[in-house]
Every structure is written in C-alpha cells, then in structure tokens.
Short mmCIF file of C-alpha atoms in Angstrom, two decimals:
data_model
loop_
_atom_site.label_atom_id
_atom_site.label_comp_id
_atom_site.label_asym_id
_atom_site.label_seq_id
_atom_site.Cartn_x
_atom_site.Cartn_y
_atom_site.Cartn_z
CA MET A 15 29.62 -47.50 5.41
CA PRO A 16 30.95 -47.76 1.79
CA ALA A 17 32.18 -44.48 0.40
CA SER A 18 29.56 -44.41 -2.35
CA LYS A 19 26.68 -44.60 0.15
CA LEU A 20 28.26 -41.92 2.27
CA SER A 21 28.50 -39.46 -0.62
CA LYS A 22 24.92 -40.21 -1.64
CA ALA A 23 23.70 -39.46 1.86
CA ALA A 24 25.69 -36.25 1.92
CA ALA A 25 24.23 -35.23 -1.43
CA SER A 26 20.64 -35.76 -0.28
CA ASP A 27 21.35 -33.72 2.81
CA HIS A 28 22.54 -30.77 0.78
CA ALA A 29 20.32 -30.80 -2.30
CA SER A 30 17.50 -28.39 -1.73
CA ARG A 31 14.05 -28.75 -3.14
CA VAL A 32 13.42 -25.76 -5.39
CA PHE A 33 10.03 -24.18 -5.99
CA ASP A 34 9.94 -21.53 -8.68
CA LEU A 35 6.74 -19.57 -8.14
CA ASP A 36 6.86 -18.51 -11.80
CA GLN A 37 6.44 -22.22 -12.65
CA SER A 38 4.37 -23.63 -9.81
CA SER A 39 1.62 -22.23 -7.66
CA LEU A 40 1.84 -20.99 -4.11
CA ARG A 41 -0.69 -23.67 -3.16
CA GLU A 42 1.67 -26.38 -4.47
CA LEU A 43 4.56 -24.95 -2.45
CA ASN A 44 2.62 -24.65 0.78
CA GLN A 45 0.98 -28.06 0.32
CA ALA A 46 4.40 -29.67 -0.22
CA LEU A 47 5.65 -28.00 2.96
CA HIS A 48 2.57 -29.13 4.88
CA ASN A 49 3.05 -32.70 3.61
CA LEU A 50 6.40 -32.92 5.39
CA THR A 51 6.49 -35.48 8.18
CA PRO A 52 8.90 -35.79 11.11
CA GLY A 53 12.28 -37.14 10.01
CA SER A 54 11.85 -36.16 6.36
CA ASN A 55 15.09 -35.87 4.42
CA GLU A 56 13.82 -32.85 2.54
CA THR A 57 15.32 -30.42 4.98
CA ALA A 58 16.39 -27.65 2.60
CA TRP A 59 13.94 -25.69 0.49
CA GLU A 60 14.40 -22.81 -1.89
CA VAL A 61 11.66 -20.56 -3.20
CA LEU A 62 12.35 -18.55 -6.34
CA ASN A 63 10.42 -15.58 -7.75
CA PRO A 64 8.16 -14.87 -4.77
CA LYS A 65 7.47 -11.42 -6.32
CA GLY A 66 5.52 -10.09 -3.37
CA ASN A 67 3.17 -13.10 -3.20
CA HIS A 68 1.14 -13.52 -0.01
CA SER A 69 1.39 -16.37 2.50
CA VAL A 70 4.70 -17.83 1.32
CA ALA A 71 5.66 -20.76 3.60
CA VAL A 72 2.78 -20.25 5.99
CA GLY A 73 2.00 -22.92 8.57
CA VAL A 74 5.20 -24.98 8.27
CA ASP A 75 5.50 -27.35 11.23
CA GLN A 76 8.73 -29.26 10.57
CA PRO A 77 12.35 -28.24 11.31
CA VAL A 78 13.36 -27.50 7.72
CA SER A 79 15.19 -24.51 6.30
CA ILE A 80 13.54 -22.40 3.61
CA ASP A 81 15.38 -19.78 1.61
CA VAL A 82 13.11 -17.34 -0.21
CA ARG A 83 14.98 -15.51 -2.99
CA GLY A 84 13.21 -12.19 -3.33
CA SER A 85 10.56 -10.09 -1.63
CA VAL A 86 7.35 -11.49 -0.20
CA GLY A 87 3.89 -10.07 0.46
CA TYR A 88 1.59 -10.53 3.44
CA TYR A 89 1.99 -13.11 6.21
CA CYS A 90 5.19 -14.87 5.10
CA GLY A 91 6.06 -17.59 7.58
CA GLY A 92 2.86 -17.07 9.53
CA MET A 93 2.23 -19.63 12.31
CA ASN A 94 5.73 -21.01 11.75
CA SER A 95 6.46 -23.93 14.02
CA GLY A 96 10.09 -24.99 14.03
CA SER A 97 11.28 -24.08 10.54
CA THR A 98 14.10 -21.69 9.70
CA ILE A 99 12.96 -19.23 7.05
CA THR A 100 15.24 -16.68 5.40
CA VAL A 101 13.79 -14.06 3.09
CA HIS A 102 16.53 -12.69 0.83
CA GLY A 103 14.52 -9.56 0.17
CA SER A 104 11.87 -7.55 1.99
CA ALA A 105 8.65 -8.71 3.61
CA GLY A 106 5.14 -7.31 3.45
CA PRO A 107 2.67 -6.88 6.33
CA GLY A 108 2.34 -9.53 9.02
CA VAL A 109 5.55 -11.47 8.52
CA GLY A 110 5.80 -14.26 11.09
CA GLU A 111 2.35 -13.49 12.46
CA ASN A 112 1.51 -15.88 15.29
CA MET A 113 4.85 -17.71 14.99
CA MET A 114 5.13 -20.55 17.53
CA SER A 115 8.81 -21.55 17.25
CA GLY A 116 11.71 -21.69 14.82
CA SER A 117 13.10 -18.57 13.23
CA ILE A 118 12.50 -16.12 10.41
CA THR A 119 15.17 -13.78 9.09
CA ILE A 120 14.35 -10.91 6.75
CA LYS A 121 17.43 -9.63 4.95
CA GLY A 122 15.65 -6.45 3.85
CA ASP A 123 12.88 -4.42 5.46
CA ALA A 124 9.59 -5.60 6.96
CA SER A 125 6.24 -3.91 6.61
CA GLN A 126 3.57 -3.37 9.26
CA TYR A 127 2.87 -5.67 12.23
CA ALA A 128 5.89 -7.92 11.88
CA GLY A 129 5.72 -10.76 14.39
CA ALA A 130 2.21 -9.81 15.54
CA THR A 131 0.80 -12.11 18.25
CA GLY A 132 3.88 -14.38 17.98
CA LYS A 133 4.04 -16.94 20.77
CA GLY A 134 7.62 -18.12 20.31
CA GLY A 135 10.64 -18.40 18.06
CA LEU A 136 12.92 -15.66 16.77
CA LEU A 137 12.15 -13.05 14.13
CA VAL A 138 15.15 -11.11 12.85
CA ILE A 139 14.71 -8.11 10.57
CA GLU A 140 18.06 -6.98 9.22
CA GLY A 141 16.60 -3.79 7.73
CA ASN A 142 13.88 -1.60 9.20
CA ALA A 143 10.46 -2.65 10.43
CA SER A 144 7.36 -0.54 10.00
CA SER A 145 4.53 0.40 12.34
CA ARG A 146 3.08 -1.96 14.96
CA CYS A 147 6.09 -4.27 14.98
CA GLY A 148 5.42 -6.93 17.62
CA ILE A 149 1.85 -5.84 18.26
CA SER A 150 0.28 -8.11 20.88
CA MET A 151 3.42 -10.28 20.98
CA LYS A 152 2.95 -13.25 23.29
CA GLY A 153 6.38 -14.77 23.77
CA ILE A 154 8.18 -14.24 20.47
CA ASP A 155 11.64 -12.67 20.35
CA ILE A 156 12.07 -9.98 17.69
CA VAL A 157 15.38 -8.37 16.80
CA VAL A 158 15.37 -5.44 14.37
CA HIS A 159 18.75 -4.22 13.14
CA GLY A 160 17.29 -0.92 11.92
CA ASN A 161 14.35 1.21 13.07
CA ILE A 162 10.76 0.38 13.94
CA GLY A 163 7.63 2.44 13.28
CA HIS A 164 4.90 3.85 15.46
CA MET A 165 2.71 1.86 17.87
CA SER A 166 5.19 -1.00 18.06
CA ALA A 167 4.67 -3.59 20.82
CA PHE A 168 1.13 -2.27 21.33
CA MET A 169 -0.52 -4.49 23.98
CA ALA A 170 2.57 -6.72 24.01
CA GLN A 171 2.11 -9.49 26.53
CA SER A 172 5.32 -11.49 26.64
CA GLY A 173 8.64 -11.90 24.83
CA ASN A 174 11.43 -9.54 23.86
CA LEU A 175 11.68 -6.82 21.24
CA VAL A 176 15.21 -5.63 20.49
CA VAL A 177 15.73 -2.58 18.29
CA LEU A 178 19.20 -1.45 17.29
CA GLY A 179 17.92 1.75 15.69
CA ASP A 180 15.12 4.12 16.68
CA ALA A 181 11.49 3.54 17.64
CA GLY A 182 8.53 5.62 16.44
CA ASP A 183 5.66 7.15 18.38
CA ALA A 184 3.78 5.40 21.18
CA LEU A 185 6.18 2.54 21.77
CA GLY A 186 4.65 -0.13 23.98
CA ASP A 187 1.23 1.46 24.23
CA SER A 188 -0.85 -0.43 26.83
CA ILE A 189 1.94 -2.96 27.21
CA TYR A 190 1.52 -5.91 29.61
CA GLU A 191 4.75 -7.80 30.31
CA ALA A 192 7.04 -7.89 27.27
CA ARG A 193 10.56 -6.44 27.48
CA LEU A 194 11.57 -3.80 24.96
CA PHE A 195 15.23 -2.94 24.37
CA VAL A 196 15.96 0.07 22.19
CA ARG A 197 19.45 1.32 21.35
CA GLY A 198 18.44 4.50 19.51
CA LYS A 199 15.94 7.18 20.37
CA VAL A 200 12.29 6.57 21.11
CA GLU A 201 9.94 9.12 19.57
CA SER A 202 7.45 8.71 22.41
CA LEU A 203 6.22 6.07 24.85
CA GLY A 204 2.63 4.87 24.76
CA ALA A 205 0.24 4.64 27.70
CA ASP A 206 1.68 2.72 30.65
CA CYS A 207 5.08 2.14 29.01
CA ILE A 208 8.09 3.39 30.95
CA ALA A 209 11.88 3.25 30.81
CA LYS A 210 13.23 0.67 33.24
CA GLU A 211 16.51 -0.17 34.88
CA MET A 212 18.90 -2.51 33.02
CA ARG A 213 19.79 -5.11 35.62
CA PRO A 214 22.48 -7.78 35.09
CA GLU A 215 19.88 -10.37 34.10
CA HIS A 216 18.60 -8.06 31.36
CA LEU A 217 22.10 -7.46 30.02
CA GLU A 218 22.61 -11.20 29.93
CA LEU A 219 19.27 -11.83 28.26
CA LEU A 220 19.98 -9.14 25.68
CA LYS A 221 23.45 -10.54 24.97
CA GLY A 222 21.88 -13.91 24.21
CA LEU A 223 19.31 -12.35 21.89
CA LEU A 224 21.94 -10.33 20.00
CA ASP A 225 24.08 -13.45 19.61
CA ARG A 226 21.17 -15.49 18.31
CA ALA A 227 20.30 -12.73 15.84
CA GLY A 228 23.84 -12.57 14.48
CA VAL A 229 24.45 -9.04 15.75
CA THR A 230 28.11 -8.26 16.34
CA GLY A 231 29.97 -5.21 17.59
CA VAL A 232 27.03 -3.98 19.68
CA LYS A 233 27.09 -4.00 23.47
CA PRO A 234 23.98 -4.73 25.57
CA ALA A 235 24.86 -1.71 27.72
CA GLU A 236 24.11 0.56 24.74
CA PHE A 237 20.39 -0.23 25.05
CA LYS A 238 17.63 1.14 27.24
CA ARG A 239 14.92 -1.11 28.56
CA TYR A 240 11.23 -0.26 28.46
CA GLY A 241 8.27 -2.09 29.90
CA SER A 242 4.96 -1.88 31.66
CA ALA A 243 4.35 0.47 34.60
CA ARG A 244 1.42 -1.87 35.39
CA THR A 245 -0.90 0.98 36.25
CA LEU A 246 -3.53 -0.19 33.75
CA TYR A 247 -3.85 -3.71 35.15
CA ASN A 248 -6.84 -2.81 37.27
CA PHE A 249 -9.43 -0.27 36.41
CA ASN A 250 -8.84 2.98 38.19
CA ILE A 251 -10.99 5.96 37.37
CA ASP A 252 -7.93 8.21 37.51
CA ASN A 253 -6.49 6.27 34.55
CA ALA A 254 -9.59 6.61 32.37
CA ASP A 255 -7.83 9.06 30.05
CA ALA A 256 -4.96 6.66 29.45
CA TYR A 257 -7.04 3.95 27.82
CA MET B 12 -9.31 -3.37 1.14
CA CYS B 13 -9.01 -1.55 -2.23
CA GLY B 14 -5.83 -1.48 -4.26
CA ILE B 15 -4.23 1.66 -5.58
CA VAL B 16 -1.35 2.27 -7.94
CA GLY B 17 0.40 5.29 -9.35
CA LEU B 18 3.23 5.82 -11.78
CA PHE B 19 5.04 9.08 -12.48
CA LEU B 20 7.58 8.85 -15.28
CA LYS B 21 10.78 10.83 -15.21
CA ASP B 22 12.25 9.15 -18.29
CA LYS B 23 10.46 10.20 -21.48
CA SER B 24 11.47 7.00 -23.25
CA LEU B 25 9.02 5.11 -21.02
CA GLU B 26 6.04 7.27 -21.97
CA PRO B 27 4.83 4.95 -24.77
CA GLN B 28 4.62 2.17 -22.15
CA LEU B 29 2.74 4.07 -19.45
CA GLY B 30 -0.58 2.36 -20.19
CA SER B 31 0.87 -1.13 -20.22
CA MET B 32 2.91 -0.56 -17.05
CA LEU B 33 -0.05 0.90 -15.19
CA SER B 34 -2.31 -1.92 -16.41
CA GLU B 35 0.03 -4.61 -15.10
CA MET B 36 0.32 -2.83 -11.77
CA LEU B 37 -3.44 -2.59 -11.38
CA ILE B 38 -4.18 -6.16 -12.49
CA SER B 39 -1.69 -7.49 -9.93
CA LEU B 40 -3.90 -6.00 -7.19
CA SER B 41 -7.20 -7.44 -8.47
CA ASP B 42 -7.90 -9.41 -5.32
CA ARG B 43 -7.78 -6.25 -3.21
CA GLY B 44 -11.05 -5.13 -4.77
CA PRO B 45 -13.45 -6.90 -7.13
CA ASP B 46 -16.14 -4.24 -7.38
CA SER B 47 -14.82 -1.73 -9.87
CA ALA B 48 -11.63 -0.42 -11.35
CA GLY B 49 -10.45 2.73 -13.00
CA ILE B 50 -7.48 4.70 -14.21
CA ALA B 51 -6.63 8.29 -14.88
CA ILE B 52 -3.92 8.79 -17.46
CA TYR B 53 -2.10 12.01 -18.22
CA GLY B 54 -1.19 12.26 -21.90
CA ALA B 55 0.92 14.71 -23.79
CA PRO B 56 -0.36 18.29 -23.64
CA SER B 57 -1.53 19.97 -26.81
CA ALA B 58 -1.69 23.77 -27.03
CA ASN B 59 -4.82 23.87 -29.09
CA GLU B 60 -7.08 21.28 -27.50
CA ALA B 61 -8.44 20.20 -24.16
CA LYS B 62 -10.35 17.06 -23.30
CA ILE B 63 -13.49 15.90 -21.54
CA THR B 64 -13.94 12.22 -20.75
CA ILE B 65 -17.61 11.30 -20.82
CA GLN B 66 -19.44 8.09 -19.96
CA SER B 67 -22.82 6.67 -20.83
CA ALA B 68 -24.64 3.50 -19.85
CA LYS B 69 -26.14 3.61 -23.36
CA PRO B 70 -23.18 4.64 -25.54
CA GLU B 71 -24.84 3.65 -28.85
CA ARG B 72 -27.66 6.05 -28.17
CA ASP B 73 -25.81 8.88 -26.43
CA PHE B 74 -22.62 9.10 -28.49
CA ARG B 75 -24.30 8.81 -31.93
CA GLY B 76 -24.26 12.15 -33.71
CA LEU B 77 -22.93 13.95 -30.64
CA GLU B 78 -19.77 15.16 -32.40
CA ALA B 79 -21.69 17.11 -35.04
CA GLU B 80 -24.30 18.42 -32.62
CA LEU B 81 -21.66 19.59 -30.17
CA ALA B 82 -19.53 21.26 -32.86
CA LYS B 83 -22.58 23.09 -34.13
CA ALA B 84 -23.64 24.25 -30.67
CA LEU B 85 -20.13 25.41 -29.77
CA GLY B 86 -19.32 26.88 -33.19
CA THR B 87 -15.92 25.22 -33.13
CA PRO B 88 -14.47 21.89 -34.31
CA VAL B 89 -14.94 18.94 -31.95
CA THR B 90 -13.68 15.37 -32.20
CA ILE B 91 -15.02 12.46 -30.19
CA ALA B 92 -13.15 9.17 -29.79
CA VAL B 93 -15.41 6.46 -28.41
CA ALA B 94 -14.05 3.58 -26.30
CA SER B 95 -16.83 1.27 -25.08
CA THR B 96 -18.91 3.20 -22.52
CA HIS B 97 -16.51 6.14 -22.49
CA ALA B 98 -15.60 8.78 -25.03
CA VAL B 99 -13.02 11.54 -25.13
CA VAL B 100 -14.24 14.85 -26.45
CA ARG B 101 -11.54 17.16 -27.78
CA THR B 102 -12.08 20.81 -28.50
CA SER B 103 -10.34 24.14 -28.01
CA PRO B 104 -9.30 24.84 -24.39
CA GLY B 105 -11.39 27.99 -24.17
CA LYS B 106 -14.55 26.03 -24.95
CA ILE B 107 -14.24 23.32 -22.33
CA ASP B 108 -16.61 24.73 -19.70
CA GLU B 109 -19.19 25.55 -22.33
CA ALA B 110 -18.78 22.10 -23.86
CA ARG B 111 -19.54 20.46 -20.49
CA ASP B 112 -22.79 22.38 -20.21
CA VAL B 113 -23.80 21.69 -23.79
CA ILE B 114 -23.10 17.96 -23.42
CA GLN B 115 -25.34 17.83 -20.35
CA THR B 116 -28.10 19.66 -22.22
CA LEU B 117 -27.84 17.58 -25.38
CA ARG B 118 -27.48 14.25 -23.56
CA PRO B 119 -28.71 14.47 -19.95
CA ASP B 120 -27.74 10.83 -19.24
CA ILE B 121 -24.08 11.34 -20.03
CA ARG B 122 -21.74 11.53 -17.04
CA ILE B 123 -18.61 13.67 -17.04
CA MET B 124 -15.69 11.60 -15.74
CA GLY B 125 -13.19 14.43 -15.81
CA ALA B 126 -11.80 17.22 -17.90
CA GLY B 127 -8.63 19.16 -18.46
CA ASP B 128 -5.77 19.70 -20.85
CA VAL B 129 -4.28 16.24 -20.55
CA VAL B 130 -6.24 13.86 -18.31
CA GLU B 131 -8.44 11.00 -19.49
CA ILE B 132 -10.38 8.88 -16.99
CA TYR B 133 -11.80 5.41 -17.54
CA LYS B 134 -13.68 3.56 -14.85
CA GLU B 135 -16.32 0.86 -14.69
CA VAL B 136 -17.61 -1.87 -12.44
CA GLY B 137 -15.70 -5.14 -12.79
CA LEU B 138 -12.19 -6.43 -12.32
CA PRO B 139 -9.12 -4.48 -13.46
CA GLU B 140 -8.33 -6.82 -16.32
CA ALA B 141 -11.83 -6.43 -17.80
CA VAL B 142 -11.69 -2.66 -17.41
CA VAL B 143 -8.18 -2.45 -18.90
CA ASP B 144 -9.22 -4.58 -21.90
CA ARG B 145 -12.46 -2.72 -22.41
CA PHE B 146 -10.72 0.63 -22.79
CA ASN B 147 -7.49 -0.65 -24.33
CA VAL B 148 -5.51 0.97 -21.54
CA ARG B 149 -2.37 -0.99 -22.38
CA LYS B 150 -1.97 1.01 -25.59
CA MET B 151 -2.21 4.40 -23.88
CA THR B 152 0.77 6.69 -23.60
CA GLY B 153 1.47 9.49 -21.19
CA THR B 154 3.60 11.04 -18.48
CA HIS B 155 1.87 9.75 -15.35
CA GLY B 156 -1.23 7.97 -14.19
CA ILE B 157 -3.08 6.55 -11.21
CA GLY B 158 -5.36 3.54 -10.85
CA HIS B 159 -7.70 1.89 -8.38
CA THR B 160 -9.45 -1.40 -7.82
CA ARG B 161 -12.31 -1.01 -5.40
CA MET B 162 -13.75 -2.99 -2.53
CA ALA B 163 -16.84 -0.88 -1.91
CA THR B 164 -17.47 0.25 1.67
CA GLU B 165 -18.85 3.78 1.71
CA SER B 166 -21.23 3.85 -1.26
CA ALA B 167 -22.84 1.79 -3.99
CA VAL B 168 -21.07 -0.37 -6.55
CA THR B 169 -21.68 1.82 -9.60
CA THR B 170 -19.60 3.40 -12.33
CA MET B 171 -19.81 6.75 -10.58
CA GLY B 172 -18.78 5.18 -7.29
CA ALA B 173 -15.58 3.87 -8.89
CA HIS B 174 -12.29 5.72 -8.52
CA PRO B 175 -10.52 7.88 -9.66
CA PHE B 176 -12.59 10.86 -8.67
CA SER B 177 -11.98 14.06 -10.55
CA THR B 178 -13.30 17.32 -9.19
CA GLY B 179 -11.11 19.88 -10.93
CA ALA B 180 -9.35 20.35 -14.24
CA ASP B 181 -6.69 17.67 -14.65
CA GLN B 182 -7.03 16.73 -10.97
CA CYS B 183 -7.93 13.32 -9.71
CA LEU B 184 -7.56 11.14 -6.68
CA VAL B 185 -7.68 7.47 -5.67
CA HIS B 186 -8.20 6.40 -2.08
CA ASN B 187 -7.71 3.36 0.08
CA GLY B 188 -9.52 3.70 3.38
CA SER B 189 -12.67 5.34 4.66
CA LEU B 190 -13.37 8.84 5.89
CA SER B 191 -15.53 9.48 8.93
CA ASN B 192 -16.21 13.20 8.55
CA HIS B 193 -17.00 13.27 4.85
CA ASN B 194 -20.60 14.42 5.33
CA ASN B 195 -19.50 17.50 7.24
CA VAL B 196 -16.72 18.34 4.82
CA ARG B 197 -19.11 17.81 1.89
CA ARG B 198 -21.57 20.30 3.40
CA GLU B 199 -18.83 22.88 3.81
CA LEU B 200 -17.60 22.38 0.26
CA ILE B 201 -21.15 22.63 -1.12
CA ARG B 202 -21.47 25.95 0.68
CA GLU B 203 -18.32 27.01 -1.20
CA GLY B 204 -19.98 26.08 -4.48
CA MET B 205 -18.48 22.63 -5.14
CA LYS B 206 -20.78 20.11 -6.81
CA PHE B 207 -20.99 16.43 -5.96
CA GLU B 208 -22.14 13.51 -8.09
CA THR B 209 -22.18 10.75 -5.44
CA GLU B 210 -22.48 10.00 -1.73
CA ASN B 211 -18.93 8.66 -1.83
CA ASP B 212 -16.36 9.70 0.79
CA THR B 213 -13.54 9.73 -1.75
CA GLU B 214 -15.28 12.29 -3.91
CA VAL B 215 -15.20 14.57 -0.86
CA ALA B 216 -11.44 14.12 -0.52
CA ALA B 217 -10.97 14.93 -4.21
CA ALA B 218 -13.18 18.01 -3.92
CA TYR B 219 -11.35 19.09 -0.76
CA LEU B 220 -8.04 19.07 -2.64
CA SER B 221 -9.56 20.90 -5.63
CA SER B 222 -10.93 23.54 -3.29
CA GLN B 223 -7.58 23.97 -1.55
CA MET B 224 -5.76 24.31 -4.86
CA ALA B 225 -8.41 26.73 -6.13
CA HIS B 226 -7.49 28.85 -3.10
CA GLY B 227 -3.92 29.03 -4.34
CA LYS B 228 -2.27 26.15 -2.49
CA ASN B 229 0.06 23.90 -4.40
CA LEU B 230 -0.45 20.13 -4.42
CA GLY B 231 1.89 19.59 -1.48
CA GLU B 232 0.17 22.21 0.68
CA ALA B 233 -3.27 20.88 -0.26
CA LEU B 234 -2.23 17.36 0.74
CA GLU B 235 -0.87 18.71 4.03
CA GLY B 236 -4.35 20.06 4.76
CA THR B 237 -5.93 16.58 4.54
CA LEU B 238 -4.05 15.62 7.71
CA SER B 239 -5.91 18.15 9.82
CA ASP B 240 -9.20 18.50 7.94
CA LEU B 241 -10.07 14.93 6.96
CA ASP B 242 -10.76 12.34 9.63
CA GLY B 243 -10.52 8.62 9.04
CA PHE B 244 -8.22 6.15 7.38
CA PHE B 245 -6.65 7.06 4.12
CA THR B 246 -3.90 6.58 1.70
CA PHE B 247 -4.41 9.08 -1.12
CA VAL B 248 -2.62 9.06 -4.43
CA VAL B 249 -3.35 12.11 -6.53
CA GLY B 250 -2.54 13.39 -9.97
CA THR B 251 -2.47 16.93 -11.29
CA LYS B 252 -1.58 18.19 -14.75
CA ASN B 253 2.13 17.92 -14.02
CA GLY B 254 2.25 16.45 -10.52
CA PHE B 255 1.89 13.29 -8.51
CA GLY B 256 1.38 13.12 -4.74
CA VAL B 257 0.94 10.62 -1.92
CA VAL B 258 -0.22 11.05 1.67
CA ARG B 259 -1.23 8.63 4.44
CA ASP B 260 -3.17 9.46 7.60
CA PRO B 261 -1.30 9.52 10.95
CA ILE B 262 -2.37 5.97 11.88
CA ALA B 263 -1.33 4.68 8.45
CA CYS B 264 -2.94 1.27 8.72
CA LYS B 265 -3.62 1.15 4.99
CA PRO B 266 -0.69 -0.44 3.22
CA ALA B 267 1.55 1.52 0.89
CA VAL B 268 4.88 0.98 -0.77
CA MET B 269 6.82 3.25 -3.08
CA ALA B 270 9.74 2.82 -5.42
CA GLU B 271 11.93 5.40 -7.09
CA THR B 272 14.57 5.09 -9.78
CA ASP B 273 16.08 7.56 -12.24
CA GLN B 274 13.25 6.57 -14.58
CA TYR B 275 10.11 6.77 -12.43
CA VAL B 276 8.35 7.09 -9.10
CA ALA B 277 5.84 4.31 -8.48
CA PHE B 278 3.24 3.66 -5.81
CA GLY B 279 1.44 0.41 -4.98
CA SER B 280 -0.75 -0.78 -2.13
CA GLU B 281 1.51 -3.82 -2.16
CA TYR B 282 5.00 -4.57 -3.40
CA ARG B 283 3.72 -7.09 -5.92
CA ALA B 284 2.26 -4.21 -7.94
CA LEU B 285 5.81 -2.99 -8.51
CA THR B 286 7.57 -6.26 -9.34
CA LYS B 287 7.30 -5.93 -13.13
CA LEU B 288 8.64 -2.38 -13.32
CA PRO B 289 12.00 -1.97 -15.05
CA GLY B 290 14.97 -1.85 -12.67
CA ILE B 291 12.82 -2.57 -9.62
CA ASP B 292 15.50 -4.80 -8.09
CA ASN B 293 17.79 -1.79 -7.79
CA ALA B 294 15.11 0.80 -7.02
CA ARG B 295 14.87 2.63 -3.72
CA VAL B 296 11.84 0.97 -2.15
CA TRP B 297 10.22 2.36 0.99
CA GLU B 298 7.00 2.65 2.92
CA PRO B 299 5.73 6.22 2.97
CA GLU B 300 5.72 7.55 6.53
CA PRO B 301 2.40 8.34 8.22
CA ALA B 302 1.23 11.95 8.11
CA THR B 303 3.91 12.81 5.58
CA VAL B 304 3.33 14.38 2.19
CA TYR B 305 5.27 13.16 -0.82
CA PHE B 306 4.96 14.85 -4.17
CA TRP B 307 6.74 15.22 -7.45
CA GLU B 308 6.22 17.64 -10.30
CA HIS B 309 7.46 17.75 -13.87
#
C-alpha cells in the first residue's frame, strides 16, 4: 500500500467524531450513534459539555469507544451493547442500566442504582457508588474502586460486584445468585445474604475482574465473598419475617 | 418527581446574583415538575422593617388602595411593592402579626405566602421560567434561597399547593417525595395550635419543623426529628432567617446532590442544576447520605 494511503487510513482510525452538547442536541448525538452500522470507521467518539444531561449515549449497539468529557445525568450508557464508554466526570442515577455487553468506566462517582438489571459487560466506577448499586443485576460485572451505598445488589440474580472500599446497609438483600466481593467493611447484610468461603476459583475470578477493571496493587485475598444463603428460594413460613 | 434547589452564599460578593443563580438552577430542572414553581429568597435584614409576602388571584382588585388602608389601620407607615399576583408588604417588625390579621380582614381573598424579617416567597402554577419571569426573580438579591418545581402527587395543582411552604417567621421548606403519615401529624399539630391552609403533605412537614423550633430546637435538631416522626419518602431543603438545611429519609430514593466551595453551598435534585455555578468544576460535590442532617448557618 502506498505510504499516502496508509497515513490516510491511520488518520481516519484516530480522528474522533466530536459532539459538543452546547452546539448540538442530545437527540442528534444519540441518533448518530444509533445510525452506526457494523464495520463503520467511526470508531471513536467524543462528547463535550454533557453538563449533567440525561441519557447520554444510551442504546449504542456497535463496538465504538465514546469519551464523555464531564459529568452526566440519568441513565448514561443504558442498554449498552458492545461499546466502550468512558465518563471523565461523575454519573447520575442509573448509569449503565440494563447493559448487555461492552464496558462503561466512570472516572468520578456514580449515583444511585448504577448497573441496575445489567445483563452483561463491565461497569467500572473509579470513585464511589451510591445506594442500590447493582440492584437486580443479571450477569453484569461491576467494579467499584471506592465505597457503595445501602441496599446494593438487592435481588441480584447473576454477575459479580467487586467493591474495593466499604458497603452500606443491607448488602445483597434477598440476593439470588450473584457473587459479591467486598474488601472493606460491610455495614450490614440484607435478608438471605451471607459471607462465604473464598475458594481458589473465586480468587481466580476476582483476579480477572480486577485486571479488567485496571485495578493494581490489590490482592484478591484481601476481599471477602458474600452471596445467597438460598433460604428464601422456597416459601417457608418460618422465613415470613425475612421477606 | 419534583425538582428542588437551594443556594446558601458564603461569599457576600455573590449576593447581588442570588436571584439569577437560583433562577438558572430551577429552570434547569423544569422537566422534573411542570405543575407549579416557587422560590423563597432571603434578602438583607433591616432593623426597622419586616415583610409579609401576600398573593391574590385578583391583584388589581385586592392590592389597590391596600397600602393606605393598612397604614391607617395599623397607625404606622406601610409600603407595598406589587409583583404580578404577589406583593411584599413592609412595616415595622412589631406590627407584623397585627398586619397579617388586618390584611385578612380588609381583603379576605388575599393569601399570606410567608412573613418574617427577611424572607420573600413567590410561587404560582406553571413552569419555572414563567414563574421566574413573572416575578423578576433574576434581579433579586440576598444571602440564601430555595426553590421548587412541582409534579403534583398529594394535593391539587393550585398556587397554595405550590412549594415553598412557610409556616413560621422566615422559615420555609421545599420537598421532593411524599409523606404517608401527614394526616396524623397534621392532627397532632392542629391540637398544638398550628394552622393549615392546604391538604398538602409538605405543609405538614414545614409546620412540623416550625413546631419543633418553637419548642426551642435549632434547625439541625428539628431536622433530626423528621427522621423518626415523619414517615414516607422525602428530601427536604429548608431555609431559616440565617440557616440552610438538608435531610433525606433513610431509604433516600429521591435524588439529591450537593456542592460546596469557599463561596457557597448548593443543593440540586440533579447535578445539572449545579453546572452553571461559579467554580463548580473544582467544588466538593457529593450525595447527601440517607438519614443524615446537613445544615449551615450564617
């Protein structure tokens, strides 16, 4: 290939498509992202001035990378399928809600119900997450570098929640089958959530999650594992108070 | 949903901009509540006057000649500044209670929005921008203020059902959420002698705080009491003559975000309410913890 063509190809790979939300609407941004088709060359996107707007980059279903420069409001990256979203700021409620695959990284803090109902992919919160982080998670992996709030992983069904800091009250209340790894202290465990043994396969799983989330200098052995005692699976009158 | 905002200035140089800052904050949350909007703004205190904010659905009729009639009845000078459906009555602090009674006698259709040494309250049905324009809120100055845009759930969409609710001198409250035991608490407060203007749950919360403070509690202690005595979902933002407080219920499902710099403390239901504040990029921004009282005083 002639040198000139090579450099042109390289340039198109690296030039990102920039959306300044002070200049264009959120609808235009999301429509442009939804218009992407498999094999598109527009693989790098940059969103300026999100200023707490809701629904930034919701419903993306192509493997592109999206850098959001600032803080976002509700539901950023919701339903994400395959894209790599980085928020260089904090995120409002419901970030990555119902994510299917791909990854979302929040450089700052996340508000309530981060990663709620997520079915797949990786959500990394480099700051703290708020209450109900991972509520009803269904296969998503969530790694929080800081702390998480109360009622996190409530009714969690599948997936992994890794917390390097502390967890608030009622962690894993009415949990089904998700695995919760917490390095710090847990304020209290919710109904049917118990501390569990860290077996070699859990240490290995956790090592992989920490690696994928860019966590260094932290050993899997520093974490405790929590999960379901499975006493609420079938109705038992003796458990009536636990519901 | 409802949207609430609050701004407590530490830096006096920002005081001329309080109205414009609060207006922008409130307008940014318009889609959290289209039913009504309102603000309470705390101006500079004056030793020789106190204020009553009044409202009338027929301002041309009710406000005409009121200044002279009120001054005559009270035997003291009175000024009235009319802004659309609202008007601020100024007279000597010792005459405020009497002035309230006289206003109600002279003009039975007038509603008292609030009273005190410094507070003025403006609220009407409609979107924040319309309410802000109607009362020229952007031009207002002051030390702190709170605002609300309402999605009505617990009572009718009326001017009186709008927030803020003021139930004591210079006290007012805005609320996001809904209370489940407000009828009981209202009955208890009525027995104590509190008066209510609406069926609204938020008015009960405001009156609860007024009652607690009337019993000698400070703002922080009064807010602490809401956690055991009020049942339901709430984020409250309250103002007093020189204070500003925030509390969320233990479940804390109503959104809240706060920011603090050397210049101010700000509250918004969402972060986007704070994005235009000066120095916000370097502010300490956090979500208030559930069942935790935050308050500041000048």
